[in-house]
Amino acid sequence: MKSRLMILALAVFSFSAFRADAQVDVTINPIGLLFGDLSVGGDFILSDEFSVEATIGIGGGNDDFTSLKWSNIPIGVVGKYYFNPDDGADKFYADAFLRFISRSYKADGDTNYAEYSQTRFGLGVGIGYKSVSRSGIVFDIGFGVGRALVDNTKYEDSGTEYTVDWPDIMFQGKLGIGYRFGG
């Protein structure tokens, strides 16, 4: 609960720290909504060629068939450089990102299913394209690849815990639909 209040306080502070005439693109991932994940992003436009986007997501649920509970929390910060923008912070871009993800799958009650948890932090680079309509509707798509600097992945079966050694590669995808505020 304390971490949720801290995230909310940081978000309110971040939005209040910008000038009133600043441009911000707020987006949501429509594909994630289909699968029960909520992922939102705020892209703060610092100049016509540069923006910084903060994203946070949350997902979770229960699988009634297998009696498993799952949760997923990705957090990311992306710096974007736009090549030849038309309306400021739009069209083709290259980016650098920091990404944190926490996932877990746990058995609900007395079952024979194994449990899995993963916490990863990494950085990488990517490319993307953002389109902004005259009415302010934003469409943003991107892809990136990077390296996990921290990887803590565990698997537990019948009381025995195993450490899983995943490859250090990380992927980041972006599909966002939203609206441009300001400017």
PDB file of C-alpha atoms in Angstrom:
ATOM      1  CA  MET A   1       0.000   0.000   0.000  1.00  0.00           C
ATOM      2  CA  LYS A   2       2.846   2.402   0.827  1.00  0.00           C
ATOM      3  CA  SER A   3       4.432   1.821  -2.575  1.00  0.00           C
ATOM      4  CA  ARG A   4       1.156   2.681  -4.335  1.00  0.00           C
ATOM      5  CA  LEU A   5       0.906   5.945  -2.401  1.00  0.00           C
ATOM      6  CA  MET A   6       4.528   6.731  -3.267  1.00  0.00           C
ATOM      7  CA  ILE A   7       3.910   6.111  -6.988  1.00  0.00           C
ATOM      8  CA  LEU A   8       0.794   8.307  -6.888  1.00  0.00           C
ATOM      9  CA  ALA A   9       2.690  11.093  -5.106  1.00  0.00           C
ATOM     10  CA  LEU A  10       5.514  10.940  -7.648  1.00  0.00           C
ATOM     11  CA  ALA A  11       3.029  11.055 -10.535  1.00  0.00           C
ATOM     12  CA  VAL A  12       1.226  14.100  -9.097  1.00  0.00           C
ATOM     13  CA  PHE A  13       4.557  15.837  -8.500  1.00  0.00           C
ATOM     14  CA  SER A  14       5.735  15.036 -12.037  1.00  0.00           C
ATOM     15  CA  PHE A  15       2.630  16.503 -13.639  1.00  0.00           C
ATOM     16  CA  SER A  16       2.718  19.634 -11.448  1.00  0.00           C
ATOM     17  CA  ALA A  17       6.397  20.299 -12.153  1.00  0.00           C
ATOM     18  CA  PHE A  18       5.771  21.113 -15.822  1.00  0.00           C
ATOM     19  CA  ARG A  19       4.710  24.472 -17.228  1.00  0.00           C
ATOM     20  CA  ALA A  20       1.037  24.958 -18.020  1.00  0.00           C
ATOM     21  CA  ASP A  21       1.760  25.260 -21.756  1.00  0.00           C
ATOM     22  CA  ALA A  22       3.825  22.067 -21.912  1.00  0.00           C
ATOM     23  CA  GLN A  23       2.817  19.286 -24.300  1.00  0.00           C
ATOM     24  CA  VAL A  24       2.122  15.840 -22.886  1.00  0.00           C
ATOM     25  CA  ASP A  25       1.016  12.786 -24.865  1.00  0.00           C
ATOM     26  CA  VAL A  26      -0.990  10.422 -22.661  1.00  0.00           C
ATOM     27  CA  THR A  27      -1.428   6.918 -24.112  1.00  0.00           C
ATOM     28  CA  ILE A  28      -2.900   3.570 -23.191  1.00  0.00           C
ATOM     29  CA  ASN A  29      -2.086   0.118 -24.609  1.00  0.00           C
ATOM     30  CA  PRO A  30      -5.312  -1.233 -26.172  1.00  0.00           C
ATOM     31  CA  ILE A  31      -3.976  -4.786 -26.708  1.00  0.00           C
ATOM     32  CA  GLY A  32      -3.123  -5.176 -23.022  1.00  0.00           C
ATOM     33  CA  LEU A  33      -6.681  -4.217 -22.061  1.00  0.00           C
ATOM     34  CA  LEU A  34      -7.935  -7.246 -23.983  1.00  0.00           C
ATOM     35  CA  PHE A  35      -5.901  -9.505 -21.684  1.00  0.00           C
ATOM     36  CA  GLY A  36      -6.591  -7.721 -18.394  1.00  0.00           C
ATOM     37  CA  ASP A  37      -3.471  -5.538 -18.289  1.00  0.00           C
ATOM     38  CA  LEU A  38      -3.634  -1.771 -17.849  1.00  0.00           C
ATOM     39  CA  SER A  39      -0.596   0.064 -19.216  1.00  0.00           C
ATOM     40  CA  VAL A  40      -0.459   3.857 -19.453  1.00  0.00           C
ATOM     41  CA  GLY A  41       2.233   6.280 -20.506  1.00  0.00           C
ATOM     42  CA  GLY A  42       2.908   9.988 -20.299  1.00  0.00           C
ATOM     43  CA  ASP A  43       5.284  11.334 -22.963  1.00  0.00           C
ATOM     44  CA  PHE A  44       6.594  14.749 -21.841  1.00  0.00           C
ATOM     45  CA  ILE A  45       7.733  16.784 -24.839  1.00  0.00           C
ATOM     46  CA  LEU A  46      10.839  18.794 -23.978  1.00  0.00           C
ATOM     47  CA  SER A  47      11.537  20.103 -27.505  1.00  0.00           C
ATOM     48  CA  ASP A  48      10.452  19.387 -31.080  1.00  0.00           C
ATOM     49  CA  GLU A  49      13.127  16.680 -31.312  1.00  0.00           C
ATOM     50  CA  PHE A  50      13.197  15.211 -27.791  1.00  0.00           C
ATOM     51  CA  SER A  51      10.736  13.758 -25.284  1.00  0.00           C
ATOM     52  CA  VAL A  52      10.812  11.591 -22.171  1.00  0.00           C
ATOM     53  CA  GLU A  53       8.094   9.002 -21.585  1.00  0.00           C
ATOM     54  CA  ALA A  54       7.239   7.347 -18.281  1.00  0.00           C
ATOM     55  CA  THR A  55       5.123   4.178 -18.422  1.00  0.00           C
ATOM     56  CA  ILE A  56       3.563   2.010 -15.772  1.00  0.00           C
ATOM     57  CA  GLY A  57       1.402  -1.056 -16.074  1.00  0.00           C
ATOM     58  CA  ILE A  58      -0.424  -3.450 -13.854  1.00  0.00           C
ATOM     59  CA  GLY A  59      -1.976  -6.770 -14.614  1.00  0.00           C
ATOM     60  CA  GLY A  60      -3.188  -9.739 -12.722  1.00  0.00           C
ATOM     61  CA  GLY A  61      -5.867 -12.273 -12.369  1.00  0.00           C
ATOM     62  CA  ASN A  62      -6.901 -15.781 -11.519  1.00  0.00           C
ATOM     63  CA  ASP A  63      -7.009 -18.801 -13.776  1.00  0.00           C
ATOM     64  CA  ASP A  64     -10.008 -20.822 -12.588  1.00  0.00           C
ATOM     65  CA  PHE A  65      -8.923 -23.893 -14.562  1.00  0.00           C
ATOM     66  CA  THR A  66      -5.467 -24.217 -12.957  1.00  0.00           C
ATOM     67  CA  SER A  67      -6.090 -22.307  -9.678  1.00  0.00           C
ATOM     68  CA  LEU A  68      -3.145 -19.995 -10.397  1.00  0.00           C
ATOM     69  CA  LYS A  69      -2.896 -16.307  -9.515  1.00  0.00           C
ATOM     70  CA  TRP A  70      -0.672 -14.121 -11.659  1.00  0.00           C
ATOM     71  CA  SER A  71       0.554 -10.554 -11.486  1.00  0.00           C
ATOM     72  CA  ASN A  72       2.616  -8.346 -13.758  1.00  0.00           C
ATOM     73  CA  ILE A  73       4.035  -4.857 -13.056  1.00  0.00           C
ATOM     74  CA  PRO A  74       6.201  -3.202 -15.736  1.00  0.00           C
ATOM     75  CA  ILE A  75       7.678   0.290 -15.236  1.00  0.00           C
ATOM     76  CA  GLY A  76       9.720   2.116 -17.846  1.00  0.00           C
ATOM     77  CA  VAL A  77      11.396   5.395 -18.750  1.00  0.00           C
ATOM     78  CA  VAL A  78      12.133   6.103 -22.417  1.00  0.00           C
ATOM     79  CA  GLY A  79      14.097   8.995 -23.909  1.00  0.00           C
ATOM     80  CA  LYS A  80      13.067   9.603 -27.539  1.00  0.00           C
ATOM     81  CA  TYR A  81      14.907  11.546 -30.259  1.00  0.00           C
ATOM     82  CA  TYR A  82      12.702  12.438 -33.273  1.00  0.00           C
ATOM     83  CA  PHE A  83      14.141  12.703 -36.775  1.00  0.00           C
ATOM     84  CA  ASN A  84      12.573  15.494 -38.872  1.00  0.00           C
ATOM     85  CA  PRO A  85       9.342  16.037 -36.855  1.00  0.00           C
ATOM     86  CA  ASP A  86       6.375  17.869 -38.423  1.00  0.00           C
ATOM     87  CA  ASP A  87       4.400  19.033 -35.375  1.00  0.00           C
ATOM     88  CA  GLY A  88       6.995  18.511 -32.645  1.00  0.00           C
ATOM     89  CA  ALA A  89       7.808  15.113 -31.135  1.00  0.00           C
ATOM     90  CA  ASP A  90       6.231  13.094 -33.922  1.00  0.00           C
ATOM     91  CA  LYS A  91       7.190  10.782 -36.799  1.00  0.00           C
ATOM     92  CA  PHE A  92      10.188   8.408 -36.741  1.00  0.00           C
ATOM     93  CA  TYR A  93      12.269   8.241 -33.531  1.00  0.00           C
ATOM     94  CA  ALA A  94      15.164   6.399 -31.910  1.00  0.00           C
ATOM     95  CA  ASP A  95      15.054   5.778 -28.177  1.00  0.00           C
ATOM     96  CA  ALA A  96      16.967   4.613 -25.131  1.00  0.00           C
ATOM     97  CA  PHE A  97      15.078   2.950 -22.281  1.00  0.00           C
ATOM     98  CA  LEU A  98      15.270   1.782 -18.678  1.00  0.00           C
ATOM     99  CA  ARG A  99      12.857  -1.036 -17.813  1.00  0.00           C
ATOM    100  CA  PHE A 100      11.811  -2.734 -14.569  1.00  0.00           C
ATOM    101  CA  ILE A 101       9.448  -5.710 -14.523  1.00  0.00           C
ATOM    102  CA  SER A 102       8.079  -7.881 -11.745  1.00  0.00           C
ATOM    103  CA  ARG A 103       6.042 -11.009 -12.549  1.00  0.00           C
ATOM    104  CA  SER A 104       4.728 -13.872 -10.466  1.00  0.00           C
ATOM    105  CA  TYR A 105       2.574 -16.970 -10.839  1.00  0.00           C
ATOM    106  CA  LYS A 106       1.419 -18.558  -7.596  1.00  0.00           C
ATOM    107  CA  ALA A 107      -0.799 -21.467  -6.706  1.00  0.00           C
ATOM    108  CA  ASP A 108      -4.107 -20.568  -5.070  1.00  0.00           C
ATOM    109  CA  GLY A 109      -4.680 -23.084  -2.266  1.00  0.00           C
ATOM    110  CA  ASP A 110      -3.467 -26.697  -2.069  1.00  0.00           C
ATOM    111  CA  THR A 111      -2.466 -27.612  -5.603  1.00  0.00           C
ATOM    112  CA  ASN A 112       0.458 -29.400  -7.203  1.00  0.00           C
ATOM    113  CA  TYR A 113       1.359 -26.472  -9.462  1.00  0.00           C
ATOM    114  CA  ALA A 114       4.766 -24.850  -9.274  1.00  0.00           C
ATOM    115  CA  GLU A 115       5.303 -21.174  -8.483  1.00  0.00           C
ATOM    116  CA  TYR A 116       7.366 -18.727 -10.519  1.00  0.00           C
ATOM    117  CA  SER A 117       8.633 -15.210  -9.785  1.00  0.00           C
ATOM    118  CA  GLN A 118      10.780 -12.841 -11.806  1.00  0.00           C
ATOM    119  CA  THR A 119      12.239  -9.392 -11.166  1.00  0.00           C
ATOM    120  CA  ARG A 120      14.324  -7.781 -13.904  1.00  0.00           C
ATOM    121  CA  PHE A 121      15.903  -4.373 -14.490  1.00  0.00           C
ATOM    122  CA  GLY A 122      17.686  -3.413 -17.681  1.00  0.00           C
ATOM    123  CA  LEU A 123      18.397  -0.861 -20.366  1.00  0.00           C
ATOM    124  CA  GLY A 124      18.381  -0.807 -24.136  1.00  0.00           C
ATOM    125  CA  VAL A 125      17.703   1.003 -27.402  1.00  0.00           C
ATOM    126  CA  GLY A 126      14.840   0.991 -29.867  1.00  0.00           C
ATOM    127  CA  ILE A 127      12.998   2.632 -32.727  1.00  0.00           C
ATOM    128  CA  GLY A 128       9.433   3.763 -33.252  1.00  0.00           C
ATOM    129  CA  TYR A 129       6.969   5.983 -35.031  1.00  0.00           C
ATOM    130  CA  LYS A 130       4.462   8.441 -33.549  1.00  0.00           C
ATOM    131  CA  SER A 131       1.630  10.040 -35.462  1.00  0.00           C
ATOM    132  CA  VAL A 132      -0.450  12.951 -34.109  1.00  0.00           C
ATOM    133  CA  SER A 133      -3.673  14.033 -35.836  1.00  0.00           C
ATOM    134  CA  ARG A 134      -4.832  17.664 -36.070  1.00  0.00           C
ATOM    135  CA  SER A 135      -7.389  16.930 -33.351  1.00  0.00           C
ATOM    136  CA  GLY A 136      -4.651  15.667 -30.985  1.00  0.00           C
ATOM    137  CA  ILE A 137      -5.174  11.898 -31.279  1.00  0.00           C
ATOM    138  CA  VAL A 138      -1.841  10.077 -30.813  1.00  0.00           C
ATOM    139  CA  PHE A 139      -0.791   6.711 -32.253  1.00  0.00           C
ATOM    140  CA  ASP A 140       2.630   5.442 -31.131  1.00  0.00           C
ATOM    141  CA  ILE A 141       4.286   2.140 -32.052  1.00  0.00           C
ATOM    142  CA  GLY A 142       7.812   1.056 -31.173  1.00  0.00           C
ATOM    143  CA  PHE A 143      10.159  -1.822 -30.443  1.00  0.00           C
ATOM    144  CA  GLY A 144      13.381  -2.062 -28.467  1.00  0.00           C
ATOM    145  CA  VAL A 145      15.951  -4.571 -27.326  1.00  0.00           C
ATOM    146  CA  GLY A 146      18.368  -4.364 -24.444  1.00  0.00           C
ATOM    147  CA  ARG A 147      20.217  -6.133 -21.676  1.00  0.00           C
ATOM    148  CA  ALA A 148      19.050  -7.126 -18.204  1.00  0.00           C
ATOM    149  CA  LEU A 149      21.442  -5.783 -15.577  1.00  0.00           C
ATOM    150  CA  VAL A 150      19.540  -7.447 -12.726  1.00  0.00           C
ATOM    151  CA  ASP A 151      17.721 -10.746 -13.199  1.00  0.00           C
ATOM    152  CA  ASN A 152      16.226 -12.522 -10.205  1.00  0.00           C
ATOM    153  CA  THR A 153      14.119 -15.425 -11.500  1.00  0.00           C
ATOM    154  CA  LYS A 154      12.983 -18.241  -9.214  1.00  0.00           C
ATOM    155  CA  TYR A 155      10.959 -21.384  -9.710  1.00  0.00           C
ATOM    156  CA  GLU A 156       9.562 -23.449  -6.817  1.00  0.00           C
ATOM    157  CA  ASP A 157       8.191 -26.968  -7.137  1.00  0.00           C
ATOM    158  CA  SER A 158       7.160 -29.180  -4.192  1.00  0.00           C
ATOM    159  CA  GLY A 159       8.981 -26.937  -1.707  1.00  0.00           C
ATOM    160  CA  THR A 160      12.290 -26.965  -3.610  1.00  0.00           C
ATOM    161  CA  GLU A 161      13.392 -23.589  -4.976  1.00  0.00           C
ATOM    162  CA  TYR A 162      15.437 -23.293  -8.163  1.00  0.00           C
ATOM    163  CA  THR A 163      17.147 -20.253  -9.639  1.00  0.00           C
ATOM    164  CA  VAL A 164      16.494 -19.891 -13.354  1.00  0.00           C
ATOM    165  CA  ASP A 165      19.254 -18.432 -15.521  1.00  0.00           C
ATOM    166  CA  TRP A 166      17.455 -16.615 -18.385  1.00  0.00           C
ATOM    167  CA  PRO A 167      19.430 -14.954 -21.174  1.00  0.00           C
ATOM    168  CA  ASP A 168      20.255 -11.329 -20.347  1.00  0.00           C
ATOM    169  CA  ILE A 169      18.248 -10.013 -23.313  1.00  0.00           C
ATOM    170  CA  MET A 170      15.207  -7.779 -22.707  1.00  0.00           C
ATOM    171  CA  PHE A 171      12.535  -6.634 -25.128  1.00  0.00           C
ATOM    172  CA  GLN A 172      10.303  -3.595 -24.984  1.00  0.00           C
ATOM    173  CA  GLY A 173       7.250  -3.031 -27.129  1.00  0.00           C
ATOM    174  CA  LYS A 174       5.037   0.012 -27.457  1.00  0.00           C
ATOM    175  CA  LEU A 175       1.559   0.273 -28.901  1.00  0.00           C
ATOM    176  CA  GLY A 176      -0.165   3.361 -27.621  1.00  0.00           C
ATOM    177  CA  ILE A 177      -3.315   5.238 -28.493  1.00  0.00           C
ATOM    178  CA  GLY A 178      -4.051   8.467 -26.705  1.00  0.00           C
ATOM    179  CA  TYR A 179      -4.312  12.226 -26.759  1.00  0.00           C
ATOM    180  CA  ARG A 180      -1.904  15.202 -26.842  1.00  0.00           C
ATOM    181  CA  PHE A 181      -2.554  17.804 -24.155  1.00  0.00           C
ATOM    182  CA  GLY A 182      -1.176  21.352 -24.272  1.00  0.00           C
ATOM    183  CA  GLY A 183       0.684  23.409 -26.771  1.00  0.00           C
TER     184      GLY A 183
END
